[in-house]
PDB file of C-alpha atoms in Angstrom:
ATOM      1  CA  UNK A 883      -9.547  15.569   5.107  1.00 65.00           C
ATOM      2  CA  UNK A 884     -11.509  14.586   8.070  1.00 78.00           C
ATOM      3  CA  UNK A 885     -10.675  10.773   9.197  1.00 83.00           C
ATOM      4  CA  UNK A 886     -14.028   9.386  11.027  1.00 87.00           C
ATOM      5  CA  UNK A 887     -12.897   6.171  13.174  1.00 90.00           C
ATOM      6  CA  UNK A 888     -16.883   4.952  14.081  1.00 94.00           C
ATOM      7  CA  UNK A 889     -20.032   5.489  11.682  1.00 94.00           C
ATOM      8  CA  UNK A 890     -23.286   4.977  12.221  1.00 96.00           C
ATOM      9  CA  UNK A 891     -25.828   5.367   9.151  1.00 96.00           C
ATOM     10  CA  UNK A 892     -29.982   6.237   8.738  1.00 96.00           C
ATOM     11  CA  UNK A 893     -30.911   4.057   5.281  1.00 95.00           C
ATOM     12  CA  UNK A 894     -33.465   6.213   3.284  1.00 94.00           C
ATOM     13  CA  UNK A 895     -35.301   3.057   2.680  1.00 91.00           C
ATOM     14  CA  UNK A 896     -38.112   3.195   0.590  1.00 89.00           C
ATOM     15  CA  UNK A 897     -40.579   2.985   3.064  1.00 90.00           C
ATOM     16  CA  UNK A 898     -39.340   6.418   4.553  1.00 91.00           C
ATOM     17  CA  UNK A 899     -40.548   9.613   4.473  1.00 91.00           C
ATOM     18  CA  UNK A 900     -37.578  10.966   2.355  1.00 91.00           C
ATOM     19  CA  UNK A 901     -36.028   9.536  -0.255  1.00 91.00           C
ATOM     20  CA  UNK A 902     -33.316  11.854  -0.290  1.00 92.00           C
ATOM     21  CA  UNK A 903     -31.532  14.631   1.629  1.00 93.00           C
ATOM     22  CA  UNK A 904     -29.510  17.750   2.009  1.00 91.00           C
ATOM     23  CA  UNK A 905     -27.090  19.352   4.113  1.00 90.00           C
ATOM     24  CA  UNK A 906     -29.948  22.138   4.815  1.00 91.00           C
ATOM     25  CA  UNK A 907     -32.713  19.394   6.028  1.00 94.00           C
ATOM     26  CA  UNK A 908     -30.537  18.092   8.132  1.00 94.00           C
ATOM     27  CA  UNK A 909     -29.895  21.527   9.403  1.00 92.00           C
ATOM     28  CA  UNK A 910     -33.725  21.869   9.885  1.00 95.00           C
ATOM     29  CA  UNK A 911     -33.782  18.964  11.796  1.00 95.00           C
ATOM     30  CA  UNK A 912     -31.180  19.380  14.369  1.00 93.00           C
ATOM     31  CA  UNK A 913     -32.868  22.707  15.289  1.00 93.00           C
ATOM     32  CA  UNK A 914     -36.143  20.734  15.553  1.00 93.00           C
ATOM     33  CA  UNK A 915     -33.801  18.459  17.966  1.00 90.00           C
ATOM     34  CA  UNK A 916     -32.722  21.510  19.884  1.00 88.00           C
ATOM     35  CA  UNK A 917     -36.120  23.049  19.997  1.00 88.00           C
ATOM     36  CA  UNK A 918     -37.958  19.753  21.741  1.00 86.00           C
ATOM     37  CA  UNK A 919     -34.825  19.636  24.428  1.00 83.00           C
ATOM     38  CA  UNK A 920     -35.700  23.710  24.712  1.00 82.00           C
ATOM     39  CA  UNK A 921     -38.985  22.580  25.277  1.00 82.00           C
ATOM     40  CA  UNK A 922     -38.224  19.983  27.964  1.00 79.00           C
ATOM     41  CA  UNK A 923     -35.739  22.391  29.567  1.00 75.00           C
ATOM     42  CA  UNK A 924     -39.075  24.420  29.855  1.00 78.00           C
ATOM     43  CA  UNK A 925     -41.331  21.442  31.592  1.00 81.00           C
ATOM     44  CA  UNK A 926     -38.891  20.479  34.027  1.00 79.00           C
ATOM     45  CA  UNK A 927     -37.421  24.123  34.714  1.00 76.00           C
ATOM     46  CA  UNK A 928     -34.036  24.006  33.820  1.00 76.00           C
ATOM     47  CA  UNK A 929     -32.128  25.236  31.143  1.00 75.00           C
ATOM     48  CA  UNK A 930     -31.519  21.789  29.612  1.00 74.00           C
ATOM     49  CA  UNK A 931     -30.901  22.459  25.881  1.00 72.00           C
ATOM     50  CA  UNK A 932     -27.936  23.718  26.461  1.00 75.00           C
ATOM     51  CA  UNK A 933     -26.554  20.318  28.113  1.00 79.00           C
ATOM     52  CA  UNK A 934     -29.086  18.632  25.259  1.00 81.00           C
ATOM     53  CA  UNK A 935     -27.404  20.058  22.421  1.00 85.00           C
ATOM     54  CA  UNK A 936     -23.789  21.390  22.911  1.00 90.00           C
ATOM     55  CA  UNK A 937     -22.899  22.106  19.481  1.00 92.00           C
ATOM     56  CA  UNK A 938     -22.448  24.388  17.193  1.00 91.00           C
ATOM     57  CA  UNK A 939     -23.532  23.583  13.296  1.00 92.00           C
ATOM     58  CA  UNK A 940     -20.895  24.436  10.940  1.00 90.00           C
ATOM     59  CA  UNK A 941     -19.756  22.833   7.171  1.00 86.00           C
ATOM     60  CA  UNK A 942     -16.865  20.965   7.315  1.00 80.00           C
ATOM     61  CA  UNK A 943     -14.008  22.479   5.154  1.00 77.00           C
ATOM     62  CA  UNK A 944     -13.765  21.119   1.607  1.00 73.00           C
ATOM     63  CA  UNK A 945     -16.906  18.828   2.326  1.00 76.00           C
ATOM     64  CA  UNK A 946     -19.911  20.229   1.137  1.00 75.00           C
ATOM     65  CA  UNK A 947     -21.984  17.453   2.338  1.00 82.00           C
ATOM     66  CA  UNK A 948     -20.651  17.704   5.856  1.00 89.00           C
ATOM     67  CA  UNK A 949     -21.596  18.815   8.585  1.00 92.00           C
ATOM     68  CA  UNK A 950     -19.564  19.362  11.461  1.00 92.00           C
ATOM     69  CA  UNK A 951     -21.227  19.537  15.331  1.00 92.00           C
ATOM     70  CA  UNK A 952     -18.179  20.934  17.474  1.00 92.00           C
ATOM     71  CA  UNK A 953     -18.596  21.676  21.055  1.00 92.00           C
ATOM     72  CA  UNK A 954     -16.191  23.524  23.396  1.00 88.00           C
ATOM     73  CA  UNK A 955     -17.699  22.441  26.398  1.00 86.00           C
ATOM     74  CA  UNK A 956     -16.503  19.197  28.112  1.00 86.00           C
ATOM     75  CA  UNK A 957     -17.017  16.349  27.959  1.00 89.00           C
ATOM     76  CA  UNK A 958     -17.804  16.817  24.378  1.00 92.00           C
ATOM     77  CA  UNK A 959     -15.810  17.716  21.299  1.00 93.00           C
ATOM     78  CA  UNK A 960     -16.645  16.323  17.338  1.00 93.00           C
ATOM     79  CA  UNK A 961     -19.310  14.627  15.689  1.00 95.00           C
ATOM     80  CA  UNK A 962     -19.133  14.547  11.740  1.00 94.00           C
ATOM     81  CA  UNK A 963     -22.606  14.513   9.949  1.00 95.00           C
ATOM     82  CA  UNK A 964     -22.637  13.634   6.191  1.00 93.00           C
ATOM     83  CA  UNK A 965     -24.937  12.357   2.996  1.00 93.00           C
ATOM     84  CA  UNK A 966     -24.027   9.541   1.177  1.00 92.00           C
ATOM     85  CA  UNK A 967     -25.341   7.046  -1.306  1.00 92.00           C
ATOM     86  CA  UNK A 968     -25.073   3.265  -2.126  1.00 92.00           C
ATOM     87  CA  UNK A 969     -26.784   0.679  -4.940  1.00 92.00           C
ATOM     88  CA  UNK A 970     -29.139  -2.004  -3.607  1.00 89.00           C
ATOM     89  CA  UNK A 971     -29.940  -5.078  -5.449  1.00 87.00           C
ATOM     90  CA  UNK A 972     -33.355  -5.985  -4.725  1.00 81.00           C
ATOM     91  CA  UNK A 973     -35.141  -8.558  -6.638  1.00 81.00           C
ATOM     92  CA  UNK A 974     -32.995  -8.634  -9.339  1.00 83.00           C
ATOM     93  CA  UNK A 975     -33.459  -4.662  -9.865  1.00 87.00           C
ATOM     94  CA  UNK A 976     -30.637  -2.333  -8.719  1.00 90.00           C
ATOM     95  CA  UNK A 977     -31.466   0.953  -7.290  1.00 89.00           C
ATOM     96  CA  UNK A 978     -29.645   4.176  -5.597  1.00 91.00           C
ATOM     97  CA  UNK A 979     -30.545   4.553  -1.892  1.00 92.00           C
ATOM     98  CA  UNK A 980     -29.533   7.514   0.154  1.00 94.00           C
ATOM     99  CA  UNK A 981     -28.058   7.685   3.821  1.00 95.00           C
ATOM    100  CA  UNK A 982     -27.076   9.889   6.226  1.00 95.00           C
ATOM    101  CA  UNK A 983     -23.800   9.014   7.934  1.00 95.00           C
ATOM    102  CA  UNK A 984     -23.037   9.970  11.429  1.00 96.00           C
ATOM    103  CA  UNK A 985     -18.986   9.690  11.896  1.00 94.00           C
ATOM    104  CA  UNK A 986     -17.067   9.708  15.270  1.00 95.00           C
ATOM    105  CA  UNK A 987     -13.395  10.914  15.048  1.00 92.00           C
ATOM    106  CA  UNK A 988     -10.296  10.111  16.873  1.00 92.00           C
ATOM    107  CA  UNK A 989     -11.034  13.101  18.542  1.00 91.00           C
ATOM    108  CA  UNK A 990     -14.198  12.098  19.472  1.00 93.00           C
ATOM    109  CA  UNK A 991     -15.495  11.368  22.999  1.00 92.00           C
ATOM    110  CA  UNK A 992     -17.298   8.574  24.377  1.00 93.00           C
ATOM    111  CA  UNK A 993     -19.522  12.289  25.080  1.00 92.00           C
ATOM    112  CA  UNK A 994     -19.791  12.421  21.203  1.00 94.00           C
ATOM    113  CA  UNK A 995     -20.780   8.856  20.959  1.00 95.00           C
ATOM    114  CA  UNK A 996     -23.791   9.295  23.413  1.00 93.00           C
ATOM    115  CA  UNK A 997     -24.823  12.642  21.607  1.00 93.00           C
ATOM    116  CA  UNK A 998     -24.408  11.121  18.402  1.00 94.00           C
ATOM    117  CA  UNK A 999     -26.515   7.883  19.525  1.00 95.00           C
ATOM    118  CA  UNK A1000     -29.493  10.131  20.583  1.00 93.00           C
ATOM    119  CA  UNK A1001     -29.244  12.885  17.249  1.00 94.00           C
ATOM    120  CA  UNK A1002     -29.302   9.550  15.333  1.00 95.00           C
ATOM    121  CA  UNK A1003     -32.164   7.803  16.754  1.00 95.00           C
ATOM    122  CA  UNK A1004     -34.410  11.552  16.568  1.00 95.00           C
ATOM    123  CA  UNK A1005     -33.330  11.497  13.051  1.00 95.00           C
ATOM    124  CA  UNK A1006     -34.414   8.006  12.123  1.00 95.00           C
ATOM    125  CA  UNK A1007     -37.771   8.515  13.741  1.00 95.00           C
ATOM    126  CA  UNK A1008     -38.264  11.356  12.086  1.00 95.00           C
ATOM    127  CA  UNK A1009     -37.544  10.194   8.906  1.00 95.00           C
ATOM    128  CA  UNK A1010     -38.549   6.656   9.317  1.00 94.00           C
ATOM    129  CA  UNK A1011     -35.509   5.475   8.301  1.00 94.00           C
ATOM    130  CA  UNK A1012     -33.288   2.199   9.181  1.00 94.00           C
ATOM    131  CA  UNK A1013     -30.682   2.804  11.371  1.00 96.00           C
ATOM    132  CA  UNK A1014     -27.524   0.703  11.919  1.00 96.00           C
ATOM    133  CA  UNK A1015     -26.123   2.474  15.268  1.00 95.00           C
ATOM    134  CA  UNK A1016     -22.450   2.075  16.285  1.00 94.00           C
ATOM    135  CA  UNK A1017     -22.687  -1.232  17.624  1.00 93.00           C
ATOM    136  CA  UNK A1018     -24.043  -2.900  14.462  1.00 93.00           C
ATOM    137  CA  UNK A1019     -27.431  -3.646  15.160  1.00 95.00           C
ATOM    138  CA  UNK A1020     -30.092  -2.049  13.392  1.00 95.00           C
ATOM    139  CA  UNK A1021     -33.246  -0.535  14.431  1.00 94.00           C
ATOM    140  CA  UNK A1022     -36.133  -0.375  11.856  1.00 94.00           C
ATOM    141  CA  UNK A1023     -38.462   3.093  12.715  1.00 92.00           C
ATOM    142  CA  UNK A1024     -40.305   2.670   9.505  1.00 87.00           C
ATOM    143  CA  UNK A1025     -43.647   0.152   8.705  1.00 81.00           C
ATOM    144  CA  UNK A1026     -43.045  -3.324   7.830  1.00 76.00           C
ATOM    145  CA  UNK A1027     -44.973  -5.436   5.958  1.00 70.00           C
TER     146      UNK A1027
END
């Protein structure tokens, strides 16, 4: 079992675009990630995507809603991406509300926290979500009335 020491979470509000996620979405969007930082690599002539994005996707082991970003290349090492789910009592009316969780490790690197910071703020725009980073503040990327 994989202990995550910092988490950071994307609210599937109801104001975003999804209401709910999977493993393979997520998936789709980190390559979208990678492909924009393949695309800026491109602009500025340098082979930036690979200093953009230096992880590998895999599943976690015995999580199936896990997925794990691992990168051999320093100063980088873990960052834990998962699904989760919580009730919210609005106006009297309960309700199931989807997140995605981004989880630091202990063996995490203030390299991870950086990369995990900029994956979570691509996702969140994308999904115009609300996202309460790291240092508990949260940033709304979705309309508000």
């Amino acid at each position: 079992m994989i202990k995550l020491t910092e988490q950071s979470f994307i609210k599937l509000v109801p104001q975003a675009k999804l209401q709910q996620i999977a493993p393979a979405e997520i998936r789709e969007l980190l390559h979208s990630y990678k492909e924009c930082t393949e695309k800026t690599g491109t602009q500025v002539k340098w082979h930036y995507s690979h200093y953009a994005f230096p992880y590998v996707i895999k599943e976690c082991q015995d999580q199936s809603q896990w997925l794990c970003l691992q990168s051999d290349q320093y100063p980088y090492n873990l960052i834990i991406l998962f699904i989760g789910n919580e009730f919210i009592k609005t106006g009297g009316e309960e309700r199931l509300q989807n997140y995605i969780g981004i989880g630091l490790t202990s063996s995490s690197t203030a390299g991870d926290q950086t990369k995990a910071n900029e994956i979570g703020r691509f996702l969140s725009k994308k999904l115009q979500g609300e996202w309460h980073m790291f240092n508990r503040r949260v940033k709304y990327d979705y309309a508000r009335k």
